[in-house]
Coordinates of C-alpha atoms in Angstrom, one line a residue:
M108 CA 14.7 4.9 -36.0
A109 CA 14.0 3.0 -32.7
Y110 CA 11.1 3.8 -30.4
A111 CA 11.4 4.9 -26.8
I112 CA 9.1 4.8 -23.8
T113 CA 8.6 8.1 -22.0
Q114 CA 7.5 9.5 -18.7
T115 CA 3.8 8.5 -18.8
C116 CA 4.6 4.7 -18.9
C117 CA 2.1 2.9 -16.7
N118 CA 3.9 -0.5 -16.6
D119 CA 0.8 -2.1 -18.0
A120 CA 3.0 -4.2 -20.4
S121 CA 0.5 -4.2 -23.2
C122 CA 3.4 -3.2 -25.4
V123 CA 5.4 -6.3 -24.4
S124 CA 2.8 -8.7 -25.7
V125 CA 2.7 -7.1 -29.2
C126 CA 6.5 -6.6 -29.8
P127 CA 7.5 -9.1 -32.5
V128 CA 11.2 -9.2 -31.4
N129 CA 10.7 -9.2 -27.6
C130 CA 12.8 -6.1 -27.2
I131 CA 10.7 -4.4 -24.4
H132 CA 11.9 -5.1 -20.9
P133 CA 11.4 -5.9 -18.1
T134 CA 8.6 -8.3 -19.0
P135 CA 6.1 -9.5 -16.4
D136 CA 8.0 -12.8 -16.3
E137 CA 11.3 -11.1 -15.3
P138 CA 12.3 -10.3 -11.7
E139 CA 12.8 -6.5 -12.3
F140 CA 9.1 -6.1 -13.4
G141 CA 7.2 -4.0 -11.0
T142 CA 10.3 -2.6 -9.3
T143 CA 11.5 -0.4 -12.2
D144 CA 10.1 3.1 -12.8
M145 CA 9.0 2.2 -16.3
L146 CA 9.6 -0.2 -19.2
Y147 CA 12.3 0.2 -21.8
I148 CA 12.9 -0.5 -25.5
D149 CA 16.3 -1.7 -26.6
P150 CA 17.2 0.5 -29.6
R151 CA 19.6 -2.1 -30.9
A152 CA 16.9 -4.7 -31.3
C153 CA 13.9 -2.5 -32.1
I154 CA 12.7 -2.9 -35.8
D155 CA 10.7 0.3 -35.8
C156 CA 7.4 -1.5 -36.5
G157 CA 5.3 0.8 -34.2
A158 CA 3.2 -2.0 -32.7
C159 CA 4.2 -0.9 -29.2
A160 CA 3.0 2.6 -29.8
D161 CA -0.3 1.4 -31.1
A162 CA -0.8 -0.9 -28.1
C163 CA 0.2 1.6 -25.4
P164 CA -2.9 2.6 -23.5
V165 CA -1.4 5.9 -22.3
D166 CA 0.4 7.2 -25.4
A167 CA 3.9 6.8 -23.8
V168 CA 5.8 5.4 -26.8
F169 CA 7.3 7.5 -29.6
P170 CA 10.0 7.3 -32.2
V171 CA 13.3 8.7 -30.7
D172 CA 13.6 11.2 -33.5
R173 CA 10.2 12.7 -32.7
L174 CA 11.1 13.4 -29.0
R175 CA 11.2 17.1 -28.2
G176 CA 12.1 19.3 -25.3
P177 CA 12.3 17.5 -21.9
D178 CA 11.3 14.2 -23.5
T179 CA 14.6 13.9 -25.5
V180 CA 16.2 12.5 -22.3
F181 CA 14.1 9.3 -22.6
G182 CA 16.0 8.1 -25.7
D183 CA 19.1 8.0 -23.5
L184 CA 17.3 6.4 -20.6
N185 CA 15.9 3.6 -22.8
R186 CA 19.4 2.9 -24.2
D187 CA 21.2 3.1 -20.9
W188 CA 18.9 0.7 -19.2
F189 CA 20.0 -2.1 -21.5
R190 CA 23.6 -1.2 -20.9
D191 CA 23.1 -2.2 -17.3
H192 CA 20.6 -5.0 -17.9
P193 CA 21.8 -6.9 -21.0
S194 CA 19.2 -9.1 -22.5
D195 CA 19.2 -11.7 -25.4
H196 CA 15.5 -11.0 -25.9
A197 CA 14.7 -14.7 -25.7
W198 CA 11.1 -15.7 -25.6
G199 CA 9.6 -17.1 -22.4
A200 CA 7.4 -20.2 -22.2
P201 CA 3.9 -19.6 -23.7
S202 CA 0.9 -19.9 -21.5
F203 CA -2.5 -21.3 -22.6
P204 CA -6.0 -20.7 -21.2
R205 CA -7.5 -23.4 -19.1
S206 CA -10.9 -25.0 -19.5
L207 CA -13.2 -25.3 -16.4
P208 CA -15.2 -28.3 -15.3
G209 CA -18.7 -28.4 -16.9
E210 CA -20.4 -29.3 -13.6
L211 CA -19.5 -25.8 -12.3
G212 CA -22.1 -24.3 -14.7
K213 CA -21.8 -20.5 -15.4
L214 CA -19.4 -19.0 -13.0
R215 CA -20.6 -15.8 -11.2
I216 CA -17.9 -13.7 -9.7
A217 CA -18.2 -10.4 -7.8
V218 CA -15.5 -7.7 -8.0
V219 CA -15.6 -5.1 -5.3
G220 CA -14.1 -1.8 -6.6
T221 CA -13.8 -0.3 -10.1
G222 CA -10.2 1.0 -10.1
P223 CA -7.3 -0.3 -12.1
S224 CA -6.9 -3.6 -10.1
A225 CA -10.6 -4.3 -10.4
G226 CA -10.6 -3.4 -14.1
Y227 CA -7.7 -5.8 -14.8
T228 CA -9.3 -8.5 -12.8
A229 CA -12.6 -8.3 -14.7
Q230 CA -10.7 -8.0 -18.0
E231 CA -8.7 -11.2 -17.2
L232 CA -11.9 -13.1 -16.2
L233 CA -13.9 -12.0 -19.3
R234 CA -11.0 -12.9 -21.6
S235 CA -10.2 -16.3 -20.1
T236 CA -13.7 -17.6 -19.0
S237 CA -17.4 -17.4 -19.8
A238 CA -18.1 -16.0 -16.3
E239 CA -20.7 -13.5 -15.4
I240 CA -19.2 -10.5 -13.5
T241 CA -20.8 -8.3 -10.9
M242 CA -18.9 -5.1 -10.1
V243 CA -19.7 -3.1 -6.9
D244 CA -18.3 0.3 -5.8
R245 CA -19.1 2.7 -2.9
L246 CA -18.9 5.7 -5.2
P247 CA -21.4 6.5 -8.0
V248 CA -18.6 6.6 -10.6
T249 CA -16.0 4.1 -11.7
G250 CA -12.2 4.5 -11.9
G251 CA -10.9 4.5 -8.3
L252 CA -7.5 6.1 -8.2
L253 CA -7.4 6.3 -12.0
R254 CA -10.1 9.0 -11.8
H255 CA -9.4 10.4 -8.4
G256 CA -5.6 9.8 -7.9
V257 CA -3.9 10.6 -11.2
A258 CA -2.9 14.2 -11.5
P259 CA -5.0 16.2 -13.9
D260 CA -1.9 17.3 -15.9
H261 CA -1.3 13.6 -16.7
Q262 CA -4.1 13.2 -19.1
S263 CA -2.3 10.6 -21.2
T264 CA -2.1 8.3 -18.1
K265 CA -5.8 8.6 -17.6
R266 CA -6.4 7.3 -21.1
I267 CA -5.9 3.8 -19.7
A268 CA -9.5 4.1 -18.6
E269 CA -10.5 3.7 -22.2
S270 CA -9.1 0.2 -22.2
F271 CA -11.5 -0.6 -19.3
A272 CA -14.5 0.9 -21.1
S273 CA -15.1 -2.2 -23.1
V274 CA -14.9 -4.3 -19.9
F275 CA -17.5 -2.2 -18.2
H276 CA -19.8 -2.4 -21.2
D277 CA -19.4 -6.2 -21.7
P278 CA -22.9 -7.8 -21.7
R279 CA -21.7 -10.4 -19.1
L280 CA -20.9 -7.7 -16.6
R281 CA -23.4 -6.0 -14.3
M282 CA -22.5 -2.8 -12.3
H283 CA -23.8 -1.6 -9.0
L284 CA -22.3 1.7 -8.0
N285 CA -23.1 3.9 -4.9
V286 CA -23.3 0.6 -2.9
E287 CA -20.9 0.0 0.0
I288 CA -20.0 -3.6 1.0
G289 CA -20.2 -3.9 4.8
T290 CA -22.9 -1.1 5.1
D291 CA -25.5 -1.7 2.4
V292 CA -24.7 -5.3 1.6
T293 CA -22.6 -7.6 3.8
H294 CA -19.7 -9.8 2.6
Q295 CA -21.8 -12.9 3.5
E296 CA -24.7 -11.7 1.3
L297 CA -22.4 -10.9 -1.6
A298 CA -20.7 -14.3 -1.3
A299 CA -24.1 -16.1 -1.1
H300 CA -25.0 -14.8 -4.6
H301 CA -21.6 -15.6 -6.3
H302 CA -19.1 -18.4 -6.6
A303 CA -16.3 -16.1 -5.7
V304 CA -15.7 -12.5 -4.5
V305 CA -12.6 -10.5 -5.4
Y306 CA -11.8 -7.4 -3.3
A307 CA -10.0 -4.7 -5.2
V308 CA -10.6 -1.9 -2.7
G309 CA -7.1 -0.3 -2.6
A310 CA -5.6 1.4 0.5
A311 CA -8.0 4.1 1.5
A312 CA -6.3 5.4 4.7
D313 CA -3.2 7.6 5.1
R314 CA -0.3 7.0 7.4
R315 CA 0.0 9.5 10.2
L316 CA 3.0 11.4 11.5
G317 CA 2.1 10.9 15.2
I318 CA 3.2 14.4 16.2
P319 CA 1.6 17.2 18.1
G320 CA -0.6 19.5 16.1
E321 CA -1.2 17.0 13.3
D322 CA -4.9 17.5 13.4
L323 CA -4.9 21.3 13.2
P324 CA -6.8 22.9 10.3
G325 CA -4.3 23.4 7.5
S326 CA -2.7 20.0 8.1
L327 CA -4.1 17.3 5.8
P328 CA -3.2 14.0 4.2
A329 CA -2.1 13.9 0.5
T330 CA -5.2 11.8 -0.3
A331 CA -7.4 14.7 0.7
F332 CA -5.4 17.2 -1.4
V333 CA -5.3 14.9 -4.4
G334 CA -9.0 14.1 -4.0
W335 CA -9.7 17.8 -3.8
Y336 CA -8.1 18.7 -7.1
N337 CA -9.6 15.5 -8.7
A338 CA -13.2 16.1 -7.7
E339 CA -13.4 13.1 -5.4
P340 CA -17.0 13.3 -4.2
T341 CA -16.2 12.7 -0.5
V342 CA -13.7 15.6 -0.3
P343 CA -15.3 19.0 0.3
A344 CA -14.7 21.8 -2.2
D345 CA -13.3 24.0 0.6
A346 CA -11.0 21.3 2.0
V347 CA -7.8 23.2 0.9
E348 CA -6.9 26.9 1.6
L349 CA -4.1 28.5 -0.3
S350 CA -3.8 31.9 1.4
A351 CA -0.2 31.4 2.6
E352 CA 2.9 31.9 0.5
R353 CA 4.7 28.7 1.7
V354 CA 3.4 25.1 1.7
V355 CA 5.4 22.2 3.2
V356 CA 4.9 18.7 1.7
I357 CA 6.2 16.0 4.0
G358 CA 7.5 13.1 1.7
N359 CA 9.3 12.8 -1.6
G360 CA 7.5 10.1 -3.5
N361 CA 5.6 10.7 -6.7
V362 CA 2.4 11.8 -4.9
A363 CA 4.4 14.5 -3.1
V364 CA 5.9 15.6 -6.5
D365 CA 2.4 15.7 -7.9
V366 CA 1.2 18.0 -5.1
A367 CA 4.1 20.4 -5.5
R368 CA 3.7 20.5 -9.2
I369 CA 0.0 21.2 -9.1
L370 CA 0.5 24.0 -6.5
L371 CA 2.9 25.8 -8.7
T372 CA 1.7 25.1 -12.3
D373 CA 0.2 28.0 -14.2
P374 CA -3.5 27.6 -13.7
D375 CA -4.0 28.5 -17.4
R376 CA -2.2 25.2 -18.3
L377 CA -4.4 23.3 -15.8
A378 CA -7.5 24.8 -17.3
A379 CA -7.1 22.5 -20.3
T380 CA -7.4 19.4 -18.1
D381 CA -10.1 17.7 -16.1
I382 CA -9.1 19.4 -12.8
A383 CA -12.0 20.1 -10.4
D384 CA -13.5 23.5 -11.1
H385 CA -13.3 24.5 -7.4
A386 CA -9.6 23.6 -7.3
L387 CA -8.9 25.5 -10.5
A388 CA -10.6 28.6 -9.0
A389 CA -8.6 28.3 -5.8
L390 CA -5.3 27.9 -7.7
R391 CA -6.1 31.1 -9.6
R392 CA -6.5 32.9 -6.3
S393 CA -3.6 31.1 -4.7
R394 CA -0.8 33.1 -2.9
V395 CA 1.5 30.1 -2.8
R396 CA 5.0 30.9 -4.2
E397 CA 7.2 28.3 -2.5
V398 CA 6.7 24.5 -1.8
V399 CA 9.1 22.7 0.4
L400 CA 9.5 18.9 -0.1
L401 CA 10.6 17.6 3.3
A402 CA 12.4 14.3 3.6
R403 CA 13.8 12.5 6.7
R404 CA 16.5 10.7 4.7
G405 CA 19.0 11.9 2.2
P406 CA 18.8 12.3 -1.6
E407 CA 20.0 8.7 -2.2
Q408 CA 16.7 7.5 -0.6
A409 CA 14.4 9.8 -2.5
A410 CA 11.3 7.8 -3.5
W411 CA 10.2 9.7 -6.6
T412 CA 10.7 8.0 -10.0
R413 CA 13.2 9.4 -12.4
A414 CA 10.6 10.3 -15.0
E415 CA 8.5 12.2 -12.5
F416 CA 11.4 14.2 -11.1
L417 CA 12.8 15.1 -14.5
A418 CA 9.4 16.5 -15.4
L419 CA 9.4 18.5 -12.1
R420 CA 12.7 20.1 -13.1
Q421 CA 11.1 21.3 -16.4
L422 CA 8.2 23.1 -14.8
P423 CA 7.9 26.5 -16.6
G424 CA 8.6 29.5 -14.4
V425 CA 9.5 27.4 -11.3
E426 CA 13.0 27.1 -9.9
V427 CA 14.0 23.9 -8.2
V428 CA 16.7 24.2 -5.5
V429 CA 18.2 22.0 -2.8
A430 CA 18.6 23.2 0.7
D431 CA 22.3 23.1 1.4
H432 CA 23.6 20.7 3.9
P433 CA 27.1 19.1 4.1
E434 CA 25.9 15.5 3.8
V435 CA 23.5 16.3 1.0
R436 CA 26.2 18.3 -0.9
A437 CA 28.6 15.3 -0.5
A438 CA 26.0 12.8 -1.8
I439 CA 25.2 14.9 -4.8
E440 CA 28.8 15.6 -5.7
A441 CA 29.8 11.9 -5.3
A442 CA 26.9 10.8 -7.5
G443 CA 27.6 13.5 -10.1
A444 CA 31.3 12.4 -10.2
D445 CA 30.2 8.8 -10.8
A446 CA 27.8 9.8 -13.5
G447 CA 30.5 11.9 -15.2
S448 CA 32.9 8.9 -15.2
G449 CA 30.2 6.7 -16.7
A450 CA 29.8 4.7 -13.5
G451 CA 26.7 6.3 -12.2
A452 CA 24.1 4.1 -13.7
G453 CA 25.7 1.0 -12.3
A454 CA 26.5 2.4 -8.9
G455 CA 23.1 1.6 -7.5
A456 CA 19.7 3.1 -7.2
G457 CA 20.7 5.5 -4.4
A458 CA 23.5 7.1 -6.4
A459 CA 21.2 7.3 -9.4
Q460 CA 18.6 9.2 -7.3
A461 CA 21.2 11.6 -6.0
A462 CA 22.7 12.1 -9.5
L463 CA 19.3 13.5 -10.5
L464 CA 20.0 16.5 -8.3
A465 CA 23.3 17.3 -10.0
G466 CA 23.3 20.8 -11.4
L467 CA 20.5 22.1 -9.1
P468 CA 21.4 25.1 -7.0
L469 CA 22.5 24.3 -3.5
V470 CA 21.2 27.3 -1.4
P471 CA 21.2 28.3 2.3
Y472 CA 17.7 27.9 3.5
D473 CA 15.8 29.8 6.2
G474 CA 12.3 28.5 6.6
A475 CA 11.5 31.1 9.2
A476 CA 11.9 34.0 6.7
E477 CA 9.4 35.0 4.0
P478 CA 9.8 33.2 0.7
G479 CA 11.9 35.0 -1.9
P480 CA 10.7 36.4 -5.2
G481 CA 9.4 34.1 -7.9
R482 CA 8.1 30.6 -7.6
R483 CA 10.3 27.7 -6.4
I484 CA 10.4 24.2 -5.0
V485 CA 12.9 23.6 -2.2
L486 CA 14.2 20.0 -1.7
R487 CA 15.1 19.7 2.0
F488 CA 16.6 16.4 3.0
L489 CA 17.6 15.0 6.4
S490 CA 14.8 16.8 8.2
A491 CA 12.1 15.2 10.3
P492 CA 8.8 16.8 11.3
V493 CA 8.5 17.3 15.1
E494 CA 5.5 19.5 15.7
L495 CA 2.8 21.6 14.0
S496 CA 1.8 24.8 15.7
G497 CA -0.5 27.8 15.2
D498 CA -3.3 29.8 16.6
G499 CA -6.4 27.8 15.5
R500 CA -4.7 26.6 12.3
V501 CA -1.2 25.6 11.0
E502 CA 1.2 28.5 11.0
A503 CA 4.6 26.7 11.5
L504 CA 6.3 23.3 11.4
T505 CA 9.2 22.5 13.7
V506 CA 11.7 20.1 12.2
E507 CA 14.7 18.2 13.6
R508 CA 17.9 17.7 11.7
T509 CA 18.6 14.0 11.1
A510 CA 21.5 11.8 10.2
L511 CA 21.7 8.3 8.7
A512 CA 23.4 5.7 11.0
A513 CA 25.7 3.1 9.6
D514 CA 22.8 0.5 9.6
G515 CA 20.6 2.9 7.6
R516 CA 18.4 4.0 10.5
V517 CA 17.4 7.7 10.8
E518 CA 18.6 9.3 14.0
G519 CA 17.7 12.7 15.3
T520 CA 20.6 15.1 16.0
G521 CA 18.7 17.3 18.5
A522 CA 19.1 20.4 16.3
T523 CA 15.7 22.0 15.4
D524 CA 14.4 24.9 13.4
V525 CA 11.1 26.3 12.3
L526 CA 9.5 26.5 8.9
R527 CA 6.7 29.1 8.6
A528 CA 3.9 27.6 6.5
G529 CA 0.1 27.9 6.2
L530 CA -0.5 24.5 4.7
V531 CA 1.3 21.2 5.5
V532 CA 0.5 18.1 3.4
R533 CA 1.7 14.7 4.6
S534 CA 2.5 12.4 1.8
I535 CA 4.1 9.5 3.7
G536 CA 2.1 6.6 2.2
H537 CA -1.2 4.9 2.2
R538 CA -2.6 2.2 4.4
G539 CA -5.4 -0.3 4.0
V540 CA -8.5 -0.3 6.2
P541 CA -10.2 -3.4 7.7
L542 CA -13.2 -4.7 5.7
P543 CA -16.2 -6.0 7.6
G544 CA -16.2 -9.8 7.4
L545 CA -12.6 -10.2 6.2
P546 CA -9.4 -10.9 8.2
F547 CA -7.0 -8.0 8.3
D548 CA -3.2 -7.8 8.9
E549 CA -2.7 -4.8 11.1
R550 CA 1.0 -4.9 10.6
S551 CA 1.0 -4.6 6.9
G552 CA -2.3 -2.8 6.5
T553 CA -3.5 -5.4 4.0
V554 CA -6.1 -8.2 3.8
A555 CA -4.5 -11.4 5.0
H556 CA -3.9 -13.6 1.9
R557 CA -1.7 -16.1 0.2
N558 CA -1.2 -15.6 -3.5
G559 CA -4.5 -13.7 -3.6
R560 CA -6.5 -16.2 -1.6
V561 CA -7.9 -14.6 1.5
V562 CA -6.8 -16.7 4.5
D563 CA -7.7 -17.1 8.2
P564 CA -4.7 -15.8 10.0
A565 CA -5.3 -18.2 12.9
T566 CA -5.2 -21.4 10.8
G567 CA -3.6 -20.2 7.5
R568 CA -6.5 -21.8 5.6
P569 CA -8.1 -20.0 2.7
L570 CA -11.6 -18.7 3.1
P571 CA -13.5 -20.5 0.3
G572 CA -14.4 -18.2 -2.7
T573 CA -12.8 -15.0 -1.3
Y574 CA -9.9 -13.3 -3.0
V575 CA -8.0 -10.0 -3.0
V576 CA -6.1 -7.9 -5.5
G577 CA -4.2 -4.6 -5.9
W578 CA -3.1 -2.5 -3.0
A579 CA -5.4 -4.3 -0.6
K580 CA -3.4 -7.4 -1.4
R581 CA 0.2 -6.3 -1.7
G582 CA 0.2 -2.9 0.1
P583 CA 0.4 0.6 -1.4
A584 CA 3.3 -0.1 -3.9
G585 CA 3.5 -0.2 -7.7
G586 CA 1.9 1.9 -10.4
I587 CA -1.3 1.4 -12.4
G588 CA 0.2 -1.2 -14.7
A589 CA 1.6 -3.4 -11.8
N590 CA -2.0 -4.3 -11.1
R591 CA -2.2 -6.3 -14.3
A592 CA 0.3 -9.0 -13.2
C593 CA -1.2 -8.8 -9.7
A594 CA -4.7 -9.5 -11.1
R595 CA -3.4 -12.3 -13.2
E596 CA -2.0 -14.1 -10.1
T597 CA -5.3 -13.7 -8.2
V598 CA -7.4 -14.8 -11.1
G599 CA -5.1 -17.8 -11.6
A600 CA -5.6 -18.8 -8.0
L601 CA -9.4 -18.4 -8.4
L602 CA -9.4 -20.5 -11.5
D603 CA -7.2 -23.2 -9.9
D604 CA -9.8 -23.4 -7.2
A605 CA -12.6 -23.6 -9.7
V606 CA -10.9 -26.5 -11.5
A607 CA -10.5 -28.2 -8.1
L608 CA -14.2 -27.7 -7.5
A609 CA -13.3 -25.7 -4.3
L610 CA -15.6 -22.8 -4.9
P611 CA -18.8 -22.7 -2.9
A612 CA -22.0 -22.9 -5.0
P613 CA -24.1 -19.7 -4.8
E614 CA -27.3 -19.9 -2.8
A615 CA -29.2 -17.4 -5.0
G616 CA -29.0 -16.0 -8.5
R617 CA -28.0 -12.8 -10.3
R618 CA -31.5 -11.4 -10.3
D619 CA -31.9 -12.1 -6.6
F620 CA -28.8 -10.0 -6.0
E621 CA -30.1 -7.2 -8.2
R622 CA -33.4 -7.2 -6.2
L623 CA -31.4 -7.1 -2.9
V624 CA -29.4 -4.0 -4.1
R625 CA -32.5 -2.2 -5.3
H626 CA -34.1 -2.8 -1.9
R627 CA -31.1 -1.7 0.1
R628 CA -30.0 1.2 -2.2
P629 CA -32.8 2.5 -4.4
D630 CA -30.3 5.2 -5.6
A631 CA -27.7 2.6 -6.8
V632 CA -26.1 3.5 -10.1
G633 CA -25.9 1.1 -13.0
L634 CA -24.4 1.2 -16.5
R635 CA -27.1 3.5 -18.0
E636 CA -26.7 6.1 -15.3
L637 CA -22.9 5.9 -15.6
R638 CA -23.1 6.5 -19.3
A639 CA -25.3 9.6 -18.6
V640 CA -22.8 10.9 -16.1
D641 CA -20.0 10.4 -18.6
R642 CA -21.9 12.1 -21.3
A643 CA -22.8 15.1 -19.1
E644 CA -19.2 15.6 -18.0
R645 CA -17.9 15.3 -21.6
E646 CA -20.5 17.8 -22.8
R647 CA -19.5 20.3 -20.1
G648 CA -15.9 19.8 -21.1
E649 CA -16.5 20.3 -24.8
A650 CA -18.1 23.6 -24.1
E651 CA -15.0 24.8 -22.3
G652 CA -12.3 23.1 -24.5
R653 CA -11.5 20.5 -21.8
P654 CA -11.6 16.7 -21.9
R655 CA -14.4 16.7 -19.3
V656 CA -15.6 18.9 -16.4
K657 CA -16.1 16.6 -13.5
L658 CA -19.2 16.6 -11.3
A659 CA -17.8 17.0 -7.8
S660 CA -20.4 15.7 -5.4
V661 CA -22.6 12.7 -5.0
P662 CA -25.9 14.6 -5.4
E663 CA -24.6 16.1 -8.7
L664 CA -23.5 12.7 -10.0
L665 CA -26.8 11.1 -9.0
A666 CA -28.8 13.9 -10.6
A667 CA -26.8 13.6 -13.9
G668 CA -27.4 9.9 -13.9
R669 CA -31.2 10.4 -13.6
R670 CA -31.1 12.7 -16.6
R671 CA -30.3 9.8 -19.0

């Protein structure tokens, strides 16, 4: 019986490298890689060896005959992908590690950040060179969005952190947490102690709506809401109030789906995860019964992945409905007809997204009225936010009906109505922030670079020994696993420069940098303190039957680290 990849696929592609018959696609060498929701196993070529299941860092691979409940659909999804993307499973050209010039001596490389892109970068460097690595993070814990961005009910996805544990514990790696580059240590000082510096700092800011009332209490970005339920130390425990019955989430990507799902999931189910204690307590008291996912465009342009939306439809005790609208109804009916005739999968991504809504109730929707009985998620398309209003905090959102022009632009129709809501979460994307000492592209919200080499925008010339990876490099797109190929490109550029003797020689050594950090940040956290924090959280979790109970503030984390 063939294997199939399921919802929690992270696109890491560890499974690709161990498959003896090359039947897992798209591979990192194929153009579809990084643009598909997940990877797929061809059931006709699979030899049932199970190597992919053993290699998967997030436990997303199972034999088809062991799939149960909502997961059974993934057997068909894997098979159907190869119907539309035929492959002969031919092997690509092998790659070989390169040797570095002896006159370089021991390479010393700094990596700023400890999230997935930083982890893959350090992993690639440790595997392919004898370099010494210094990792720096502004928070006193590692993980980045892997710890503070992945929803708590996606525990299998978080297991990819275990693959980075050996990286962080490598004797060639030193860790300095609770240290901010640009504040505690400058880029110039970091560069003076290393041959190269790789920035893996993500995209920390949120895009704004630019509408009146956006800054009212009760209006917040998705990063704050996600950080709140994930115990991100910079997000206050009281950042979210759940006293209203209706919440509006502006956006329809995977993060918006996460927010809606967490708001309406039975807290008893979340109690078995690593959700923040303060969030779990608030959700137990929550009055929220209805979440509206608001989208400016139609169902064909929905940004969620198929796997995430299918999971949303299976949420126990929660009805998912579509706010009725003539254009929305027509799009769903057309996509459903194509799917029924067998043409839906090949009719394009838009039709496939609309086809996911087939079978959901199309209901008249009045957002000014009180929510009906029970719990439900309302998908409202072709609606743009215009204004947030309320007496001291959000009480309502005015939206304008929209239409898609022939060229794909969204146009307002002038027709408006009001949705009563006590909480509005904007989930319209992330944006990078400028880093002191580095050039920044305001238009794209990324560090200016070429193939991972940071460049001077005025001249186009690379800044010697300075690199970027992850969302800070390519913008806020792609899941966790996409960072692996991204890191490989950046590390490849760095090693090309090392071979060409283009890396500047450090002015001081590793111990000098450690002394500098201790002087600037006496409360900096190292590996021993990190181990103590991890042990404390796991012990608290074991006492409650949970994977861990997170410490939710910087003082708590520092105190746990000192109790080593």
